[in-house]
XYZ file of C-alpha atoms in Angstrom:
360
model
C 11.473 26.532 -20.743
C 7.896 27.641 -22.143
C 5.875 29.683 -20.209
C 3.169 26.553 -19.455
C 5.652 24.562 -18.460
C 6.874 27.571 -16.074
C 3.634 27.913 -14.774
C 3.480 24.965 -13.583
C 6.645 24.145 -12.645
C 6.001 27.371 -10.209
C 3.806 26.262 -9.048
C 4.223 22.761 -7.741
C 6.979 24.736 -6.103
C 4.559 27.393 -4.396
C 2.579 24.967 -3.189
C 2.947 23.198 1.181
C 0.196 21.057 1.946
C 0.983 22.000 6.174
C 0.543 26.364 4.759
C -3.155 25.926 4.346
C -4.161 22.241 7.010
C -8.135 21.001 6.277
C -9.478 18.615 7.281
C -9.940 16.758 3.608
C -7.390 17.922 2.361
C -4.297 15.088 2.178
C -6.749 11.907 2.492
C -7.798 10.227 0.172
C -10.991 9.465 1.614
C -13.447 9.620 -2.238
C -16.908 10.275 0.145
C -15.243 12.477 2.248
C -14.076 14.255 -0.717
C -16.849 14.359 -2.318
C -19.081 15.435 1.135
C -16.444 18.450 0.945
C -16.670 19.873 -2.264
C -20.426 20.037 -2.395
C -20.158 21.486 0.937
C -17.796 24.281 -0.148
C -19.299 25.022 -3.508
C -20.771 29.068 -3.457
C -19.708 28.946 0.814
C -16.664 30.335 2.133
C -13.930 27.713 4.060
C -15.123 29.096 7.631
C -18.039 29.274 6.942
C -18.258 25.527 5.292
C -15.571 23.454 7.529
C -18.214 23.264 10.625
C -20.543 22.187 8.767
C -17.881 19.691 6.683
C -17.034 18.131 10.411
C -20.877 17.694 11.683
C -21.845 15.306 8.488
C -18.512 13.597 8.731
C -19.551 12.558 12.801
C -23.159 11.808 12.376
C -22.770 10.298 8.207
C -19.155 8.753 9.204
C -19.955 6.053 5.296
C -21.563 7.148 2.563
C -24.410 4.788 3.699
C -25.215 6.014 6.575
C -26.093 9.527 4.693
C -27.870 7.204 2.393
C -29.786 6.090 5.389
C -30.760 9.471 6.760
C -34.271 10.825 6.735
C -34.334 14.219 4.062
C -35.461 15.966 7.199
C -32.147 15.100 9.325
C -30.122 16.097 6.377
C -32.170 19.307 6.034
C -31.507 20.326 9.416
C -28.025 19.354 9.578
C -27.803 21.713 6.444
C -29.158 24.698 7.957
C -27.858 28.081 7.880
C -25.477 27.048 4.989
C -28.022 27.994 1.942
C -29.090 26.304 -1.958
C -30.644 23.540 0.128
C -30.607 21.885 -4.139
C -26.916 21.308 -2.731
C -28.215 18.596 0.298
C -30.822 17.493 -1.642
C -28.580 16.145 -4.256
C -26.362 14.862 -1.980
C -28.196 12.857 -0.364
C -30.131 11.636 -3.759
C -26.557 11.357 -4.874
C -25.787 9.158 -1.878
C -28.433 6.838 -2.300
C -27.189 6.094 -5.601
C -23.850 5.663 -4.380
C -25.306 2.769 -1.403
C -27.497 0.907 -4.381
C -25.919 0.886 -7.947
C -22.338 0.634 -6.275
C -23.062 -0.789 -3.297
C -22.173 1.641 -1.143
C -18.491 1.737 -3.067
C -17.786 5.934 -4.169
C -17.778 5.447 -8.236
C -13.878 5.115 -9.117
C -14.091 7.076 -12.557
C -14.905 9.898 -13.368
C -17.565 9.282 -15.976
C -18.741 7.526 -13.302
C -18.458 10.126 -10.228
C -19.914 12.894 -12.959
C -22.914 10.885 -13.096
C -24.089 11.520 -9.900
C -26.717 13.761 -8.940
C -25.364 16.871 -8.127
C -22.119 16.352 -9.963
C -20.158 18.854 -12.539
C -17.157 18.802 -14.274
C -15.400 20.893 -11.602
C -16.528 18.578 -8.207
C -16.112 15.538 -10.780
C -12.167 16.516 -11.471
C -11.520 17.680 -7.663
C -12.614 13.659 -6.342
C -10.664 12.087 -9.139
C -7.582 13.783 -8.199
C -7.706 13.802 -4.773
C -9.325 9.984 -4.120
C -7.991 8.314 -7.180
C -5.068 11.229 -8.617
C -6.647 10.668 -12.099
C -5.303 13.278 -14.446
C -8.816 15.879 -14.622
C -7.919 19.105 -14.226
C -10.079 21.389 -12.603
C -11.693 24.887 -13.245
C -12.744 26.565 -10.233
C -13.455 30.608 -9.827
C -10.101 31.024 -8.530
C -8.335 28.371 -11.226
C -10.103 31.475 -13.386
C -8.818 33.880 -11.593
C -5.474 33.212 -11.602
C -4.792 31.884 -15.476
C -7.079 35.032 -16.296
C -4.395 36.971 -15.187
C -1.069 34.949 -15.771
C -2.204 34.404 -19.722
C -4.148 37.763 -19.944
C -6.898 36.282 -20.816
C -9.642 38.895 -21.833
C -12.605 36.585 -22.524
C -15.690 36.490 -20.542
C -15.478 32.760 -18.197
C -19.485 33.120 -18.234
C -19.450 32.325 -21.645
C -19.648 29.334 -23.779
C -16.159 29.976 -25.391
C -14.733 31.394 -22.334
C -15.539 28.092 -20.778
C -14.023 26.258 -23.555
C -10.548 28.259 -23.729
C -10.140 28.167 -20.124
C -10.922 23.509 -20.518
C -8.496 23.449 -23.137
C -5.467 25.462 -20.782
C -6.158 23.959 -17.329
C -6.074 20.414 -19.317
C -2.503 21.575 -20.948
C -1.039 22.896 -18.191
C -2.246 20.057 -15.430
C 0.810 17.675 -13.846
C -0.965 14.333 -15.178
C 1.601 12.734 -12.865
C 1.200 14.914 -9.403
C -2.842 15.529 -10.929
C -3.619 15.578 -6.530
C -0.917 18.007 -5.923
C -1.476 20.349 -8.613
C -5.011 20.640 -8.784
C -4.841 21.477 -4.464
C -1.597 23.641 -5.664
C -3.633 26.278 -8.002
C -7.249 26.409 -6.067
C -4.953 27.283 -2.403
C -2.918 29.523 -4.448
C -5.581 31.787 -5.739
C -7.899 31.313 -2.435
C -4.524 32.680 -0.207
C -2.241 34.421 -2.853
C -3.971 35.573 -5.823
C -7.814 36.626 -4.053
C -9.844 38.566 -6.171
C -9.424 41.321 -4.407
C -5.872 42.745 -3.025
C -3.995 40.011 -4.364
C -0.475 40.127 -3.293
C 1.464 40.659 -6.672
C 4.349 42.349 -4.653
C 5.669 39.096 -3.421
C 4.596 36.436 -6.653
C 6.520 33.865 -7.599
C 4.426 34.617 -11.302
C 5.416 38.641 -11.215
C 7.713 38.738 -14.140
C 5.661 36.544 -15.854
C 1.942 37.449 -15.079
C 0.112 39.493 -18.625
C -1.841 41.002 -15.695
C 0.981 42.587 -13.647
C 2.588 43.990 -16.101
C -0.072 45.377 -17.993
C -1.859 46.951 -14.774
C -4.810 44.505 -15.255
C -4.981 42.672 -11.938
C -8.632 44.261 -11.085
C -9.932 43.942 -14.480
C -9.950 40.393 -14.948
C -10.951 37.408 -15.103
C -13.831 39.047 -16.721
C -17.434 39.011 -17.263
C -19.841 39.719 -19.850
C -23.328 39.394 -17.736
C -24.596 40.716 -14.467
C -27.353 38.949 -12.767
C -30.428 40.948 -12.156
C -32.124 40.165 -8.782
C -35.924 39.862 -8.210
C -37.406 41.139 -5.599
C -39.868 39.733 -3.774
C -41.698 40.499 -0.320
C -42.897 37.650 1.368
C -45.044 38.324 4.513
C -44.969 35.121 7.158
C -48.031 34.533 9.668
C -46.289 33.122 13.300
C -50.049 31.795 14.141
C -49.925 30.493 17.888
C -52.884 28.404 19.876
C -51.866 28.074 23.191
C -48.278 26.797 23.193
C -48.914 25.398 19.774
C -47.395 26.542 16.505
C -48.578 26.380 12.767
C -46.527 25.131 10.058
C -46.494 23.610 6.556
C -42.929 22.425 4.910
C -42.430 24.064 0.805
C -43.570 21.755 -1.924
C -43.725 24.065 -4.378
C -40.750 24.373 -7.772
C -39.364 26.985 -6.228
C -36.465 28.722 -3.473
C -36.522 26.084 -0.326
C -38.429 23.290 -1.631
C -38.910 20.865 1.020
C -38.197 23.405 4.207
C -40.170 24.386 6.593
C -42.353 27.427 6.843
C -44.891 29.452 8.453
C -47.667 30.163 6.350
C -46.315 32.761 3.444
C -48.618 35.618 1.323
C -47.018 36.449 -1.256
C -47.652 40.235 -2.219
C -46.281 41.793 -5.221
C -45.304 45.109 -3.813
C -43.976 46.177 -0.039
C -46.537 47.230 1.939
C -46.309 48.504 5.258
C -48.318 50.051 8.043
C -51.839 50.211 8.481
C -52.492 49.228 5.110
C -50.738 46.068 5.334
C -53.165 43.986 7.706
C -56.080 45.137 4.345
C -54.024 43.922 1.651
C -53.340 40.310 3.334
C -57.172 40.005 4.579
C -57.409 40.807 0.331
C -55.565 37.400 -0.192
C -57.352 34.172 -1.165
C -54.914 32.799 1.126
C -55.731 34.420 4.379
C -59.618 33.910 3.507
C -58.725 30.423 3.092
C -56.734 29.481 6.596
C -59.267 31.354 8.718
C -63.053 31.339 7.217
C -63.961 34.429 9.105
C -62.318 32.949 12.500
C -61.538 35.559 14.791
C -58.124 35.779 15.165
C -55.946 38.633 17.193
C -52.780 39.986 15.560
C -50.317 40.855 18.451
C -47.176 42.400 16.597
C -45.119 42.689 13.511
C -41.905 41.873 13.360
C -38.816 44.006 11.711
C -38.195 43.301 8.246
C -35.679 40.257 8.341
C -33.140 40.388 3.737
C -31.910 37.679 2.471
C -30.130 37.816 -0.755
C -29.834 34.797 -2.909
C -28.358 34.195 -6.244
C -31.314 35.869 -8.206
C -33.489 37.006 -5.784
C -34.217 39.719 -2.963
C -36.145 38.193 0.259
C -37.860 41.287 2.045
C -39.977 39.374 5.126
C -42.065 39.914 7.716
C -43.483 37.879 10.431
C -47.169 38.517 11.774
C -47.642 37.074 15.440
C -51.271 35.859 15.077
C -53.316 34.496 18.462
C -55.434 32.030 17.028
C -58.372 30.391 18.792
C -59.698 26.915 19.948
C -61.807 26.772 16.605
C -58.958 27.626 14.281
C -59.269 24.901 11.924
C -55.628 23.710 10.271
C -57.024 20.126 8.398
C -56.384 19.721 4.915
C -54.504 23.624 4.773
C -51.419 21.668 4.410
C -50.344 22.594 7.923
C -48.894 21.088 11.040
C -49.092 21.688 14.170
C -46.204 21.564 16.448
C -45.303 22.322 19.879
C -43.255 25.380 20.170
C -40.156 23.665 22.103
C -40.394 21.233 19.055
C -39.788 24.269 16.426
C -35.690 23.747 16.823
C -35.990 19.993 15.484
C -37.188 20.986 12.325
C -35.220 23.100 8.953
C -35.810 26.485 8.496
C -34.214 28.332 5.393
C -32.023 31.185 7.050
C -34.088 33.672 7.227
C -37.362 31.920 9.529
C -34.058 30.348 11.491
C -32.806 34.616 12.402
C -36.206 35.444 13.491
C -36.278 32.355 15.295
C -33.096 33.121 16.610
C -34.446 36.422 17.381
C -37.621 36.102 18.937
C -36.579 32.749 21.175
C -37.243 34.244 24.441
C -40.565 33.575 22.834
C -40.485 30.530 22.503
């Protein structure tokens, strides 16, 4: 038996579905499988599981999801991050409801054409729901294959992606596509993990190049390091008796279509006595207040959130505005404080609201 055939056979023998029971495994409902895959993109299983359960309960069919208001979808997604996933999820659901009359597409090509569905997700849905012979290639697969076969080609290059995709297709047990794909993903998630993999009791130990050549911690290889951009947000929490003022983000930027307090972004971090002075010099501040009287009640502690390419540092300034405060034509919405939880906010604002819940 050659090395590739050995790898596939041993993996199929190793896999037992009951070892890692999850509600989207061993089902054939393509909608539920798709939902789980989108939620689990860039999200740990433990974090994504309750969101999956909430979505399935509130939107039991893809048509239910398609008919939901976007704000409701975002609110249910709140806290998961990468909100473009929620936006694409909703858009794709509408596509299925209209183009496919509410029936989830049944071919790899049609699944791949849905908004937010890439090669990996399409292969996962096609194989899990319909047992079609399409190999998945995700972070777990890159790690397992690079270690076992000793592949040093960087996984974040065009050449690397092509090489690993070709190898994954060759290894696929075409008549057991769903079982094989789930097996290699589970093996990477639970056994051949990024840190402290269980090499001592590994079924592939004798044939694993990385183990035999002491390269486990060096594989897989990435060629690029993401340089994160620092951004400094100053949120103005405007209070007027029982009301607060929020806005909906509409710019082509992070957190599009989520809600936030009026925001002033500065190109550097400013604190202490110089903060208010710096803010008052901005056009946003002058437009908001137009020399109307305000009272600064306090400044929050620092809140931080790290995104894939950005590091956000935020301060919240609680400001009391007089009844004469004009908010029309400033893209602001006046809401009752007690209704603040009805709106979907970025995580950094949700964290602030959670800490300040006694005040609201």
